[in-house]
Coordinates of C-alpha atoms in Angstrom, one line a residue:
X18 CA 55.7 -2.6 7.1
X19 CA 53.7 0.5 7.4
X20 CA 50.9 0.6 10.1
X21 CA 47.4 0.4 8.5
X22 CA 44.9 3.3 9.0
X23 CA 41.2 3.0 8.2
X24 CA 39.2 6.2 7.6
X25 CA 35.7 6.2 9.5
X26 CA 33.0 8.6 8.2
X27 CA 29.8 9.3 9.7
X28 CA 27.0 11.2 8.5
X29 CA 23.9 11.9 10.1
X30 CA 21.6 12.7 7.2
X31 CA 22.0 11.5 3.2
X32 CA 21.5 14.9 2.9
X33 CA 25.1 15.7 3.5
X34 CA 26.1 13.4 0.4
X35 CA 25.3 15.9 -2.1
X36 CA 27.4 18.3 -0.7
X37 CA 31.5 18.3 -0.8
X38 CA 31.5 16.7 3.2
X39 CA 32.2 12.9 2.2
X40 CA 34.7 13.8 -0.5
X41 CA 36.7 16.2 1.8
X42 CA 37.1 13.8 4.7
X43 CA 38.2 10.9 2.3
X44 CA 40.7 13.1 0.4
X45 CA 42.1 14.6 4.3
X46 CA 42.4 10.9 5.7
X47 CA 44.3 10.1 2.4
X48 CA 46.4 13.2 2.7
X49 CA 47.3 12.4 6.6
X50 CA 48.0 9.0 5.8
X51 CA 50.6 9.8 3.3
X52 CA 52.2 12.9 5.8
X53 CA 52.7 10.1 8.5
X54 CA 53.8 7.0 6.5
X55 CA 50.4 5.1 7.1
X56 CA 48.9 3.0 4.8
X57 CA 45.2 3.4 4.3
X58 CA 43.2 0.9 3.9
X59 CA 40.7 1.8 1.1
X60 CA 39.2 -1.4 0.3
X61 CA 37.4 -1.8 3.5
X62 CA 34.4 0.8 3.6
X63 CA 34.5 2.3 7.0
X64 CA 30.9 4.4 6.8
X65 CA 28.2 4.8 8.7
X66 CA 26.1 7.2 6.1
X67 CA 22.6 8.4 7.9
X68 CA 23.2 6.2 11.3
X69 CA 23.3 7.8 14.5
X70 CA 25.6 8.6 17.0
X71 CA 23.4 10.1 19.5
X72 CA 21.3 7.0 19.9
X73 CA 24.7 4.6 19.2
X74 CA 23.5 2.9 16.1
X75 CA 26.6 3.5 14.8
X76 CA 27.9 0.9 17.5
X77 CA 25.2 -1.6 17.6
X78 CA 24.2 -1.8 13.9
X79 CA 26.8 -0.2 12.2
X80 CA 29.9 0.0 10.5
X81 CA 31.8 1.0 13.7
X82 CA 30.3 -1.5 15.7
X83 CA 31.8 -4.3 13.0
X84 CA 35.3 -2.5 12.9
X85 CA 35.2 -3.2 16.9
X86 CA 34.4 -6.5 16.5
X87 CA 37.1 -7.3 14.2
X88 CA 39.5 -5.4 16.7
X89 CA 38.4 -8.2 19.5
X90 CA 39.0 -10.8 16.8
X91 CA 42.9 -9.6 16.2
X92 CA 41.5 -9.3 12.6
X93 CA 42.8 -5.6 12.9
X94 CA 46.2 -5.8 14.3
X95 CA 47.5 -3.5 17.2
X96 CA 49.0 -0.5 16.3
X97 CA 46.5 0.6 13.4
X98 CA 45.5 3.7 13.5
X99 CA 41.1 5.0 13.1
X100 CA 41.2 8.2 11.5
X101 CA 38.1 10.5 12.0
X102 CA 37.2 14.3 11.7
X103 CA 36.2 14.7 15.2
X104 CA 35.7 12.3 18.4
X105 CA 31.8 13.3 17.9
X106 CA 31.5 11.3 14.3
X107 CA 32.4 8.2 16.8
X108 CA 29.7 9.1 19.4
X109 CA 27.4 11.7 20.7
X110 CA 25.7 9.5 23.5
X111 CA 25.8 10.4 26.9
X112 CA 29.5 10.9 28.2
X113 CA 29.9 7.6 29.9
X114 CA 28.8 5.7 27.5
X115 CA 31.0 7.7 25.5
X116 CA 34.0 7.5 27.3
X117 CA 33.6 3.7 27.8
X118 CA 33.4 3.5 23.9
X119 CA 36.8 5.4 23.5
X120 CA 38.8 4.0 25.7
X121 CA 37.3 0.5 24.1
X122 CA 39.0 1.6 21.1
X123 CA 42.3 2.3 23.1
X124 CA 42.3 -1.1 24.9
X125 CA 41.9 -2.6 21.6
X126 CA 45.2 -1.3 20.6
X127 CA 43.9 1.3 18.1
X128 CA 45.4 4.7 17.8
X129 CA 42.8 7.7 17.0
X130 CA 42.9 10.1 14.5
X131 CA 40.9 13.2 14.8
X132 CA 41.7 15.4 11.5
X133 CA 40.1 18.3 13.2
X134 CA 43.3 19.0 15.1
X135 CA 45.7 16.8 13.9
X136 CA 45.8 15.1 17.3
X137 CA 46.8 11.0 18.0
X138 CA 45.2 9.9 21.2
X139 CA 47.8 6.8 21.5
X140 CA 46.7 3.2 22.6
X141 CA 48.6 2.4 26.0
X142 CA 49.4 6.1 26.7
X143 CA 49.2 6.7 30.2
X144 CA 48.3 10.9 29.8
X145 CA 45.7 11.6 31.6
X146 CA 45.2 14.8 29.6
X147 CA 44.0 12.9 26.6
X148 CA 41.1 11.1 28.8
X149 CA 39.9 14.2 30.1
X150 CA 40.2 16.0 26.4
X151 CA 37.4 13.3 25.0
X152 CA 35.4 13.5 28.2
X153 CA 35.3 17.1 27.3
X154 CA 34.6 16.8 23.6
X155 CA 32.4 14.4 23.7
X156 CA 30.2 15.9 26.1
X157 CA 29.8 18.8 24.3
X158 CA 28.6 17.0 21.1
X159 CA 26.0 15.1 23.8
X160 CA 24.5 18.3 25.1
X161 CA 24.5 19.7 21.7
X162 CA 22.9 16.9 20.1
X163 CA 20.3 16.8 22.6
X164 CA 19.3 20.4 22.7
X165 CA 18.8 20.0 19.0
X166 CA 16.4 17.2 19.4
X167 CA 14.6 19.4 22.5
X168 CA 14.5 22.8 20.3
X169 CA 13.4 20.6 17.0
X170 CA 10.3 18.7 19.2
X171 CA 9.6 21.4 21.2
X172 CA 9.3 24.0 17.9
X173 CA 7.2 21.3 16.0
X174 CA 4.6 21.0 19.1
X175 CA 4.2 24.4 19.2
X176 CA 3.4 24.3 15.7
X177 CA 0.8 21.9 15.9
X178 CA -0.2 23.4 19.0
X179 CA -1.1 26.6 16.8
X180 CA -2.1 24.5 13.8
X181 CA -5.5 26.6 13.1
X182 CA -3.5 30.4 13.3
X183 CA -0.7 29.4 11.1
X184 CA -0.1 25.8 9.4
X185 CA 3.1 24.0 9.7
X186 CA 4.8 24.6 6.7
X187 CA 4.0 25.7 2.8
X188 CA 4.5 22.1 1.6
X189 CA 1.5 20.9 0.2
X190 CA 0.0 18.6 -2.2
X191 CA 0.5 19.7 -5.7
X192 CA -3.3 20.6 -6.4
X193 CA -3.1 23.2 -3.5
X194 CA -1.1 26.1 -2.5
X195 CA -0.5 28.2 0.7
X196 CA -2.6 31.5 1.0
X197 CA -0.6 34.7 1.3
X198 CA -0.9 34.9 5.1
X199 CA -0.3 31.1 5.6
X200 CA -3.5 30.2 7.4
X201 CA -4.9 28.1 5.3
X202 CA -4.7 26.3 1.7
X203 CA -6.1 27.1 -1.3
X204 CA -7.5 24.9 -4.1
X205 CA -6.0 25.2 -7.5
X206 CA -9.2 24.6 -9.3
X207 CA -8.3 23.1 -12.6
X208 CA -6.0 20.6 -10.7
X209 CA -8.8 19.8 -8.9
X210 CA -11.1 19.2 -11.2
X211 CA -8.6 16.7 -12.4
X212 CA -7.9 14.6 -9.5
X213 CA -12.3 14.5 -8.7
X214 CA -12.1 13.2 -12.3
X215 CA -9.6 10.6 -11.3
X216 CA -11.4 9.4 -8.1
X217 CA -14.8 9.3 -10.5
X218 CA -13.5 7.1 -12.8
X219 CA -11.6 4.7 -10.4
X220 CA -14.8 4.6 -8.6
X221 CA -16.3 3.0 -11.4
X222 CA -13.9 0.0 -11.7
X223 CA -11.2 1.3 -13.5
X224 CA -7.8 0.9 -12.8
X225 CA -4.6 3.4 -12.6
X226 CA -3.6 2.5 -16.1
X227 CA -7.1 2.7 -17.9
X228 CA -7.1 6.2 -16.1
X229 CA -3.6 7.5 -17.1
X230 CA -4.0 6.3 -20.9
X231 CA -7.5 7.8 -21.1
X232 CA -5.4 11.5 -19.3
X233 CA -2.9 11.0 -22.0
X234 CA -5.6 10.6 -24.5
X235 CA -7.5 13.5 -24.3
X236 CA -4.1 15.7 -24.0
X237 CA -4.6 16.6 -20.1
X238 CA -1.8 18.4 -18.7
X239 CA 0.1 16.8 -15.7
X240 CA 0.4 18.4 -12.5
X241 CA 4.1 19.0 -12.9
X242 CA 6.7 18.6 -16.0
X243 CA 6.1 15.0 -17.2
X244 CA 5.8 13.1 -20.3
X245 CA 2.1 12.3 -19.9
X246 CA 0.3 10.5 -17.1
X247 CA 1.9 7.5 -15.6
X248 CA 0.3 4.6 -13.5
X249 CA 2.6 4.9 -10.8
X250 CA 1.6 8.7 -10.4
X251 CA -2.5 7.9 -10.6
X252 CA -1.9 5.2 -8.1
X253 CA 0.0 7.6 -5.4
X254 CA -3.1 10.0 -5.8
X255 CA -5.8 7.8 -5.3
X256 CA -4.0 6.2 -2.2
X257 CA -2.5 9.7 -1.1
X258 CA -4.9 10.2 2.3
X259 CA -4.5 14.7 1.7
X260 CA -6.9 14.1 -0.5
X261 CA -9.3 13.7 2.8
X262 CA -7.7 16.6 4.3
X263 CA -5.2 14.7 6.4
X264 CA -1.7 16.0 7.0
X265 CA 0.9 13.3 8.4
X266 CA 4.1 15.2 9.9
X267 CA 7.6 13.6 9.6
X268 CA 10.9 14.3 11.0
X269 CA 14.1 12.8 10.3
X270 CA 15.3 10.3 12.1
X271 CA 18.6 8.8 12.0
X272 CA 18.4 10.0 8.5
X273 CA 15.2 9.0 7.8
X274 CA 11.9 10.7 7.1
X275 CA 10.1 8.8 9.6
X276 CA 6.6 9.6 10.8
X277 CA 6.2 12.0 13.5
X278 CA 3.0 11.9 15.6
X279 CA -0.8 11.4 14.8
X280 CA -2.5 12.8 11.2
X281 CA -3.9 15.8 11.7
X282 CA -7.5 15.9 10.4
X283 CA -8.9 18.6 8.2
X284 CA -5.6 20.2 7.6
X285 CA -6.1 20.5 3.8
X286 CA -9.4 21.4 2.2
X287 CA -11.2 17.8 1.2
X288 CA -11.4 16.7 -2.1
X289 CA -13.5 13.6 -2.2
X290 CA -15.4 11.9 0.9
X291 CA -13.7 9.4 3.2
X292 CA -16.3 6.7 2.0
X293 CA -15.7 7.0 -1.4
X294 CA -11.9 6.9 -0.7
X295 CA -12.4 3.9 1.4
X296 CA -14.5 2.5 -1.1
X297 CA -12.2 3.0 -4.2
X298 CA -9.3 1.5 -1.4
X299 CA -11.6 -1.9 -1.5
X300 CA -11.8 -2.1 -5.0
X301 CA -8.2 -1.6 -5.4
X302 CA -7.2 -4.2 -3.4
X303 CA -9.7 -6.5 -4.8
X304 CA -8.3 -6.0 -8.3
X305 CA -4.3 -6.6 -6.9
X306 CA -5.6 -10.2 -5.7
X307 CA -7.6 -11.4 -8.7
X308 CA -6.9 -9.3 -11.6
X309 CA -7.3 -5.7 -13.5
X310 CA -8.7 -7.8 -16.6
X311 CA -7.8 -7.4 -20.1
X312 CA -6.4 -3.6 -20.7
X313 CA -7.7 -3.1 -23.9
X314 CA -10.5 -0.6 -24.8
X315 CA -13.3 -3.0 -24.2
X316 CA -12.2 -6.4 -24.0
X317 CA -12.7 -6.5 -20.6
X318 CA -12.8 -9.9 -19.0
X319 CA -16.0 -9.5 -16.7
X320 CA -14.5 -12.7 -14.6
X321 CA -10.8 -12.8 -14.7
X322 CA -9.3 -14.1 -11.3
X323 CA -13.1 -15.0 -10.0
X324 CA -14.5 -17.6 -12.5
X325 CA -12.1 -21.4 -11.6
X326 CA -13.8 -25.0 -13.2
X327 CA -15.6 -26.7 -11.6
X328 CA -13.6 -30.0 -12.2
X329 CA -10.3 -28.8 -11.1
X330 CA -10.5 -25.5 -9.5
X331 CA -7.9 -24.3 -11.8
X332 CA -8.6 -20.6 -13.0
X333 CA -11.0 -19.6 -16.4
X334 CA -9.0 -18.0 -18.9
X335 CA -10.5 -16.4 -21.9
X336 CA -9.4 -18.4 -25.3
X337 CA -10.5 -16.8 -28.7
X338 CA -10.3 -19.1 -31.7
X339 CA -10.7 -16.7 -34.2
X340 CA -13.8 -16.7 -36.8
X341 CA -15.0 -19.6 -38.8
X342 CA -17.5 -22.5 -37.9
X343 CA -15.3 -23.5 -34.9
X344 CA -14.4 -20.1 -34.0
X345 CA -15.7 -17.8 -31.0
X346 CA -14.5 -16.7 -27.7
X347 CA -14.8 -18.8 -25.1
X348 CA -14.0 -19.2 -21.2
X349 CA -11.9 -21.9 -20.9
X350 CA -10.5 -23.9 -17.9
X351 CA -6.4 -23.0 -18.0
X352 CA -5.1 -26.6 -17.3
X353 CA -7.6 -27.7 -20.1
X354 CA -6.0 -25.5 -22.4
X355 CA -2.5 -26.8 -21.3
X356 CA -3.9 -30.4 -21.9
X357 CA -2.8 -30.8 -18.3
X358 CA -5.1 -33.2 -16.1
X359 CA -8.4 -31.6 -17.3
X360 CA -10.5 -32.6 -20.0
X361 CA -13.4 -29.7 -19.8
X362 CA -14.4 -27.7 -23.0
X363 CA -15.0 -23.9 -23.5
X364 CA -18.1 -22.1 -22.5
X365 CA -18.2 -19.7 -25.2
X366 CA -18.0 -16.5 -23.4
X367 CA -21.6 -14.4 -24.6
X368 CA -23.4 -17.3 -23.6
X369 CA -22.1 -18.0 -20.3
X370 CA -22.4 -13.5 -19.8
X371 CA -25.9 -13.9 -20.5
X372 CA -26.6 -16.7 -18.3
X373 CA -25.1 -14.9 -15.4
X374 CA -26.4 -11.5 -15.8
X375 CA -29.6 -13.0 -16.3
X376 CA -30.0 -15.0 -13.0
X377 CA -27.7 -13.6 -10.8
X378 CA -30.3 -11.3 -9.6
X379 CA -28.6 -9.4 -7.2
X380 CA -26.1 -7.4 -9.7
X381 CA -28.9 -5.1 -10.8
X382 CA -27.4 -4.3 -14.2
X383 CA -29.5 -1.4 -15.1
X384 CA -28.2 1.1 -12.6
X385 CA -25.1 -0.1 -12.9
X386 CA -24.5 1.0 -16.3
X387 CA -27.1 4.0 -16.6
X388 CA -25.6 5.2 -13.1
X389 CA -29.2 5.2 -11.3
X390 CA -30.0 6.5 -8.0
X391 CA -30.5 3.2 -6.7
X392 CA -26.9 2.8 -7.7
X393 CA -25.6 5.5 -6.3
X394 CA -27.3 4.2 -3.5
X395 CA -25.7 0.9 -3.5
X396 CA -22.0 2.9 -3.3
X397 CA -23.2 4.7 -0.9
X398 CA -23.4 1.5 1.6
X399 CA -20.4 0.5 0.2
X400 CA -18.6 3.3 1.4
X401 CA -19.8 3.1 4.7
X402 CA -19.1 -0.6 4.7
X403 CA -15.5 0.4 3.6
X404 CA -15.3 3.2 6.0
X405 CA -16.4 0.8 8.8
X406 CA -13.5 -2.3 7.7
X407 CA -10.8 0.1 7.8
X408 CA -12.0 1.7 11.6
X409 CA -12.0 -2.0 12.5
X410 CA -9.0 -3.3 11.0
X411 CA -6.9 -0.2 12.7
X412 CA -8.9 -1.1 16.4
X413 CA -7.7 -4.8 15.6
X414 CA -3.8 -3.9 15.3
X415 CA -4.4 -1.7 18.3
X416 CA -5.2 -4.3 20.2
X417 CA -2.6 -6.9 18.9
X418 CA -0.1 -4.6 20.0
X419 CA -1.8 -4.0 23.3
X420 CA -1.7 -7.8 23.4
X421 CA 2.3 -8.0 22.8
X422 CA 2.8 -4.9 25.4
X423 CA 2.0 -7.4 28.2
X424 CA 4.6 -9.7 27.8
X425 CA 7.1 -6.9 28.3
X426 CA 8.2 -6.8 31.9
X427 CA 8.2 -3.2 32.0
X428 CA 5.0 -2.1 30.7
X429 CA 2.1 -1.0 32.7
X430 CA -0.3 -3.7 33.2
X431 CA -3.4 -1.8 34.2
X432 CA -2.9 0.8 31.4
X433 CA -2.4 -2.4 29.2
X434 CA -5.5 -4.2 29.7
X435 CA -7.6 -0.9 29.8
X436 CA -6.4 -0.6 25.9
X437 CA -7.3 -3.9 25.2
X438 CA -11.0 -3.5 27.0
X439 CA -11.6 -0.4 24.8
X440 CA -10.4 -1.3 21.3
X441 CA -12.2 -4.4 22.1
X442 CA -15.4 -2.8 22.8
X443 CA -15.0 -0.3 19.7
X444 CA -14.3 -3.9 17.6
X445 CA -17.6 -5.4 18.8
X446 CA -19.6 -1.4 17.8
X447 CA -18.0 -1.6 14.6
X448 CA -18.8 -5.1 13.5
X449 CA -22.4 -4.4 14.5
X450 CA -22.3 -1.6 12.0
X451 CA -20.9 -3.4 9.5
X452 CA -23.5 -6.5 9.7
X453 CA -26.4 -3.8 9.5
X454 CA -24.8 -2.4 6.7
X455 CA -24.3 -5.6 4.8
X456 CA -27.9 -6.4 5.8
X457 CA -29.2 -3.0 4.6
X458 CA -27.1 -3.4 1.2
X459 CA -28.4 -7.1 1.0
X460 CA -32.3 -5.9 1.1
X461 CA -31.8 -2.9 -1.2
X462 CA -30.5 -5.3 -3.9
X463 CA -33.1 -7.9 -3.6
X464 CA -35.5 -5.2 -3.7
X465 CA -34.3 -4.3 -7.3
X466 CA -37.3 -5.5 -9.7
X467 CA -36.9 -4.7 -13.2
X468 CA -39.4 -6.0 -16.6
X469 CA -38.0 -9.3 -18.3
X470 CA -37.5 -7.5 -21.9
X471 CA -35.8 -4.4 -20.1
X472 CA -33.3 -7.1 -18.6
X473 CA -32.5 -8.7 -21.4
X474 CA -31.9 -5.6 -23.1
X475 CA -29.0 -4.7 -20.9
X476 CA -27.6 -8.4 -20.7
X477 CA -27.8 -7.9 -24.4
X478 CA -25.7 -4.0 -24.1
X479 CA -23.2 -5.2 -21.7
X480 CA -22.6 -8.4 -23.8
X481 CA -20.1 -8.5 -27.0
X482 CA -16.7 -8.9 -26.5
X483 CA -15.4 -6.3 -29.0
X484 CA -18.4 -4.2 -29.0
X485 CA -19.8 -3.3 -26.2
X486 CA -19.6 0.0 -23.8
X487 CA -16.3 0.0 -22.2
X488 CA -17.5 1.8 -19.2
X489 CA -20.1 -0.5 -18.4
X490 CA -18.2 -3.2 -18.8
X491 CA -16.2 -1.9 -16.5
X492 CA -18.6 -1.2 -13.7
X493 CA -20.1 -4.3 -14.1
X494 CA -16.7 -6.4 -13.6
X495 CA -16.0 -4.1 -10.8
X496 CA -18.9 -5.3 -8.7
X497 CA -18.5 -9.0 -9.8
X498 CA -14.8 -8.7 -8.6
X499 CA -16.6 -6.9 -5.0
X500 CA -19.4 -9.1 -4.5
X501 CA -18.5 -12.8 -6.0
X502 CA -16.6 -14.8 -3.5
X503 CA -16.8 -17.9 -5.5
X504 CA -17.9 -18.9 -9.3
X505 CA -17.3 -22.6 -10.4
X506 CA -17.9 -23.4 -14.1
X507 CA -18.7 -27.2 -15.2
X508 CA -18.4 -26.3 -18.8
X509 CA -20.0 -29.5 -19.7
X510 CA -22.4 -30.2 -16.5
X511 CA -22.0 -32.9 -13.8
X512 CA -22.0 -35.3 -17.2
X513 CA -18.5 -34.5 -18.9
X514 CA -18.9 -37.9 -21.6
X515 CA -17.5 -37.3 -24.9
X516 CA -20.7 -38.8 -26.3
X517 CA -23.1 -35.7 -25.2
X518 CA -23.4 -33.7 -28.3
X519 CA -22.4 -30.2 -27.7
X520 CA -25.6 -28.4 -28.3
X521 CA -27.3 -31.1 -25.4
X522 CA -24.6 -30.2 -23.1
X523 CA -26.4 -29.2 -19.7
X524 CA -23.7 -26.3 -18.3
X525 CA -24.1 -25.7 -15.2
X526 CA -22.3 -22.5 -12.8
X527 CA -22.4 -21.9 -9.0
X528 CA -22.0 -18.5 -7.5
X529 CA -21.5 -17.8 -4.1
X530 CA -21.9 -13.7 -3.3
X531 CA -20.4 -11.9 -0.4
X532 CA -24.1 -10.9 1.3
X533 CA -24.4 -15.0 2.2
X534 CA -26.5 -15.7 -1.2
X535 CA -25.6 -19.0 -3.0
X536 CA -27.0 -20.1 -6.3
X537 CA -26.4 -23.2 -8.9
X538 CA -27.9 -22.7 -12.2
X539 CA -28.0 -25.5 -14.8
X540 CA -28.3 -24.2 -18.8
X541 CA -30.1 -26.7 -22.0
X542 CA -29.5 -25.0 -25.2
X543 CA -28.6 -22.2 -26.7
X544 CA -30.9 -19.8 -25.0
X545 CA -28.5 -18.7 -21.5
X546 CA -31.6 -17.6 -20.6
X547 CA -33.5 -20.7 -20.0
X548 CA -32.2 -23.4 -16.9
X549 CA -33.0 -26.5 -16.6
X550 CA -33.1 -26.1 -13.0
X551 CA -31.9 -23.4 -11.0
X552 CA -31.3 -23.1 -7.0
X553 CA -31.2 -20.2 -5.1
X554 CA -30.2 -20.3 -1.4
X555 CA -29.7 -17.8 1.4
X556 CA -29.3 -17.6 5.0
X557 CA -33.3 -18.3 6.0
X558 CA -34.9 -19.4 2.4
X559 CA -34.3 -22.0 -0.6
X560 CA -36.0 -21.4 -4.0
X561 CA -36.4 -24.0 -6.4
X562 CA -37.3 -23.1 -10.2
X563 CA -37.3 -26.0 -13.3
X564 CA -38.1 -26.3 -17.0
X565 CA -37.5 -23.4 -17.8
X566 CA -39.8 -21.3 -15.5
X567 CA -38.3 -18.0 -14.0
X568 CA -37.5 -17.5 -10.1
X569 CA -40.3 -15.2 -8.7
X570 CA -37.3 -12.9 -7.2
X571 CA -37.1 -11.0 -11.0

């Protein structure tokens, strides 16, 4: 039988895929194979594509590193023969790691290839020649391999060293360019005036695919050849940190683009503030957990993934029966609908909108929608608030890994624990900041005090399914989906006997909001404005207001 041969191929970067390198090597193994009777193996994919040699990946993790195994196993039989280009593709660590690598390939009874020169270093040979002819080789691809890394890290230090004279490179974000003399980008103004458009309309609640339909609407041009706007495209801008300024270097690694280093502040001209990034961030990550709502044009479901029942906690779906006498839109518990261990009827939907618009006080409606100053206000604390959560969350991993640092033997203890001591006093500044922020944001919208009639005028705008302002509908789910931790419907009160005639039904909701407020409202009638009783509760103060009479905080 002819001695096997298995072809091993190593490439340091993907990169070299799209050139002619892998098909080359695979056709010369093939060709050498067949000039010395061997029969190749080419079932069994010997490649190690974008794993190192210089750090020995290609041993511990890779395919080369199973191949030996298989040799210890006697899978492999004696005698086979490992072709490869060069003794470098099989390691470029430091020649006695190296050299203990070859010769574990020798002892294993495996002949090597190297295409480069034709040459067979034989298993079992006793020429001495052939040891000191890897030493050699492999040396050489060490000390080249490491200058590389030197010149590459030192060049890239000396770039950021020099970062304000000339920037790193002419690769930018698509809405800028590089000036002439390369010391700093330029805006391309129409681009930008795009993207600020973006970042306005996300800041009002809406998500990446309200914004790309409504760019693809009104016939914007994208930034580069594309068949209109995608969702995927408006998400990467409004998560993409350039837009602060921030530049984050890379390097390959192992054939990676890996991150190299700290971000480099103010690299790029701004485009929006970090609070309102921050800001948009939070409401982004809101809507992944509970819920976009409805995507149409202005069905927008002000409560979807907040509202559950009351009786089972399962979640409030909106149901719409159609027209007719028993028709309507209704909020409807989901395991009611299914008939699945829950007996509660709809709360039909502009009813149950009114009532909570109406007493939860601190959603000031008005400047939501109209975009008052108050408002703008409002988003103003909630940037910093956002701004604030993300410093803190970033001094919290900090420390973690601080904390998992001192169970390594090795690591500096001292230096250790001083990490710990000073993300830990930056944790206790920042949460500080963020209680007086909530505080701040807590007495600005209790101070919000607006006339009855002009209330129920905007309850009365923002209401209607299929009717009403799109926009403001957004906005006003937005902060409901910010500032509602909990909403329990008992569609038909504390009482759910078949025998209560609809119309006498006493619905009742509880809300529970972020700032510490908690309220239970109870509804007679038709009128949502109008409670049978209604509790309002915060940290310090309860406030109790019946038969119909209206809490003294409006």
């Amino acid at each position: 039988m002819k001695p096997k041969a298995y072809s091993y191929i190593r490439m340091s970067t993907d990169v070299q895929l799209k050139g002619d390198s892998l098909r080359r090597q695979s056709e010369e193994s093939r060709r050498y194979a067949d000039e010395n009777d061997l029969d190749l193996v080419e079932d069994f994919r010997l490649e190690d594509i974008g794993v190192s040699a210089f750090h020995g990946k290609n041993v511990a993790q890779g395919a080369l590193g199973e191949f030996l195994v298989l040799c210890e196993q006697q899978i492999i039989q004696a005698g086979s023969y490992l072709i490869v280009e060069s003794l470098d593709r099989i390691s470029r660590q430091n020649p006695q790691v190296a050299t203990s690598l070859f010769l574990q390939i020798l002892g294993a009874g495996i002949n090597i290839v190297t295409l480069t020169d034709r040459h067979v270093y034989r298993a079992g040979s006793s020429d001495f020649t052939d040891i000191i002819v890897s030493v050699v080789i492999m040396s050489r691809a060490y000390e080249e391999s490491r200058t590389k890394s030197l010149r590459v890290g030192a060049a890239w230090e000396n770039k950021r060293r020099n970062i304000h004279d000339k920037k790193l490179t002419q690769v930018a974000p698509i809405w800028l360019k590089l000036s002439a003399d390369r010391t700093a980008f330029e805006t391309v103004p129409e681009r930008v005036a795009v993207l600020r458009w973006i970042f306005d309309e996300a800041d009002q609640g809406k998500g990446s695919l309200q914004i790309s339909r409504a760019l693809n609407q009104q016939g914007v041009p994208t930034f580069a050849p594309s068949k209109g706007w995608y969702e995927s495209y408006i998400s990467k801008v409004l998560t993409n940190r350039a837009v602060l300024g921030e530049f984050q270097p890379h390097r390959y690694i192992d054939g990676k683009r890996v991150r190299y280093g700290e971000p480099i502040p103010n690299y790029f001209p701004a485009i929006v503030t970090r609070e309102r990034f921050e800001r948009i961030q939070v409401g982004r990550a809101v809507r992944r957990v509970r819920g976009a709502g409805r995507k149409g044009q202005n069905n927008i479901n002000l409560f979807q993934g907040v509202a559950t029942c009351g009786y089972c906690s399962a979640r409030m779906m909106i149901v719409n029966k159609g027209a007719g006498p028993k028709g309507g839109v209704y909020l409807r518990c989901d395991r009611a609908r299914r008939s699945a261990d829950c007996g509660a009827s709809g709360w039909p939907l502009d009813h149950f909108e009114g009532a909570f618009l109406w007493f939860v006080e601190e959603l000031d409606i008005g400047a939501i929608v109209q975009g008052a100053a108050s408002e703008e206000a409002r988003k103003a604390l909630e940037g910093q608030a956002a701004t604030i959560s993300a410093d803190l969350e970033t001094q919290k991993k900090i420390r973690e890994r601080a904390f998992d640092l001192l169970g390594e033997p090795t690591s500096a203890t001292a230096f250790v624990r001083g990490k710990i001591d000073d993300a830990s006093m930056k944790i206790d500044e920042l949460e500080r900041k963020l209680a007086s922020i909530k505080e701040a944001t807590m007495i600005a919208a209790a101070s919000q005090k607006r006339p009855l009639d002009e209330v129920r005028l905007m309850i009365k705008e923002i209401g209607g399914w299929q009717t009403a302002d799109g926009d403001s509908r957004s906005r006003v789910a937005d902060w409901i989906k910010r500032n509602v931790k909990e909403l329990l419907l008992f569609t038909d009160g504390l009482d759910q006997s078949d025998q209560v005639a609809a119309d006498a039904k006493l619905r009742q909701f509880s809300v529970a909001l972020a700032g510490g407020e908690f309220r239970t409202v109870q509804i007679s009638g038709n009128d949502p404005t109008v409670a049978s009783y209604s509790v309002h509760a915060n940290d310090d103060k309860w406030v109790l207001t019946q038969d119909g009479e209206r809490s003294i905080h409006r």
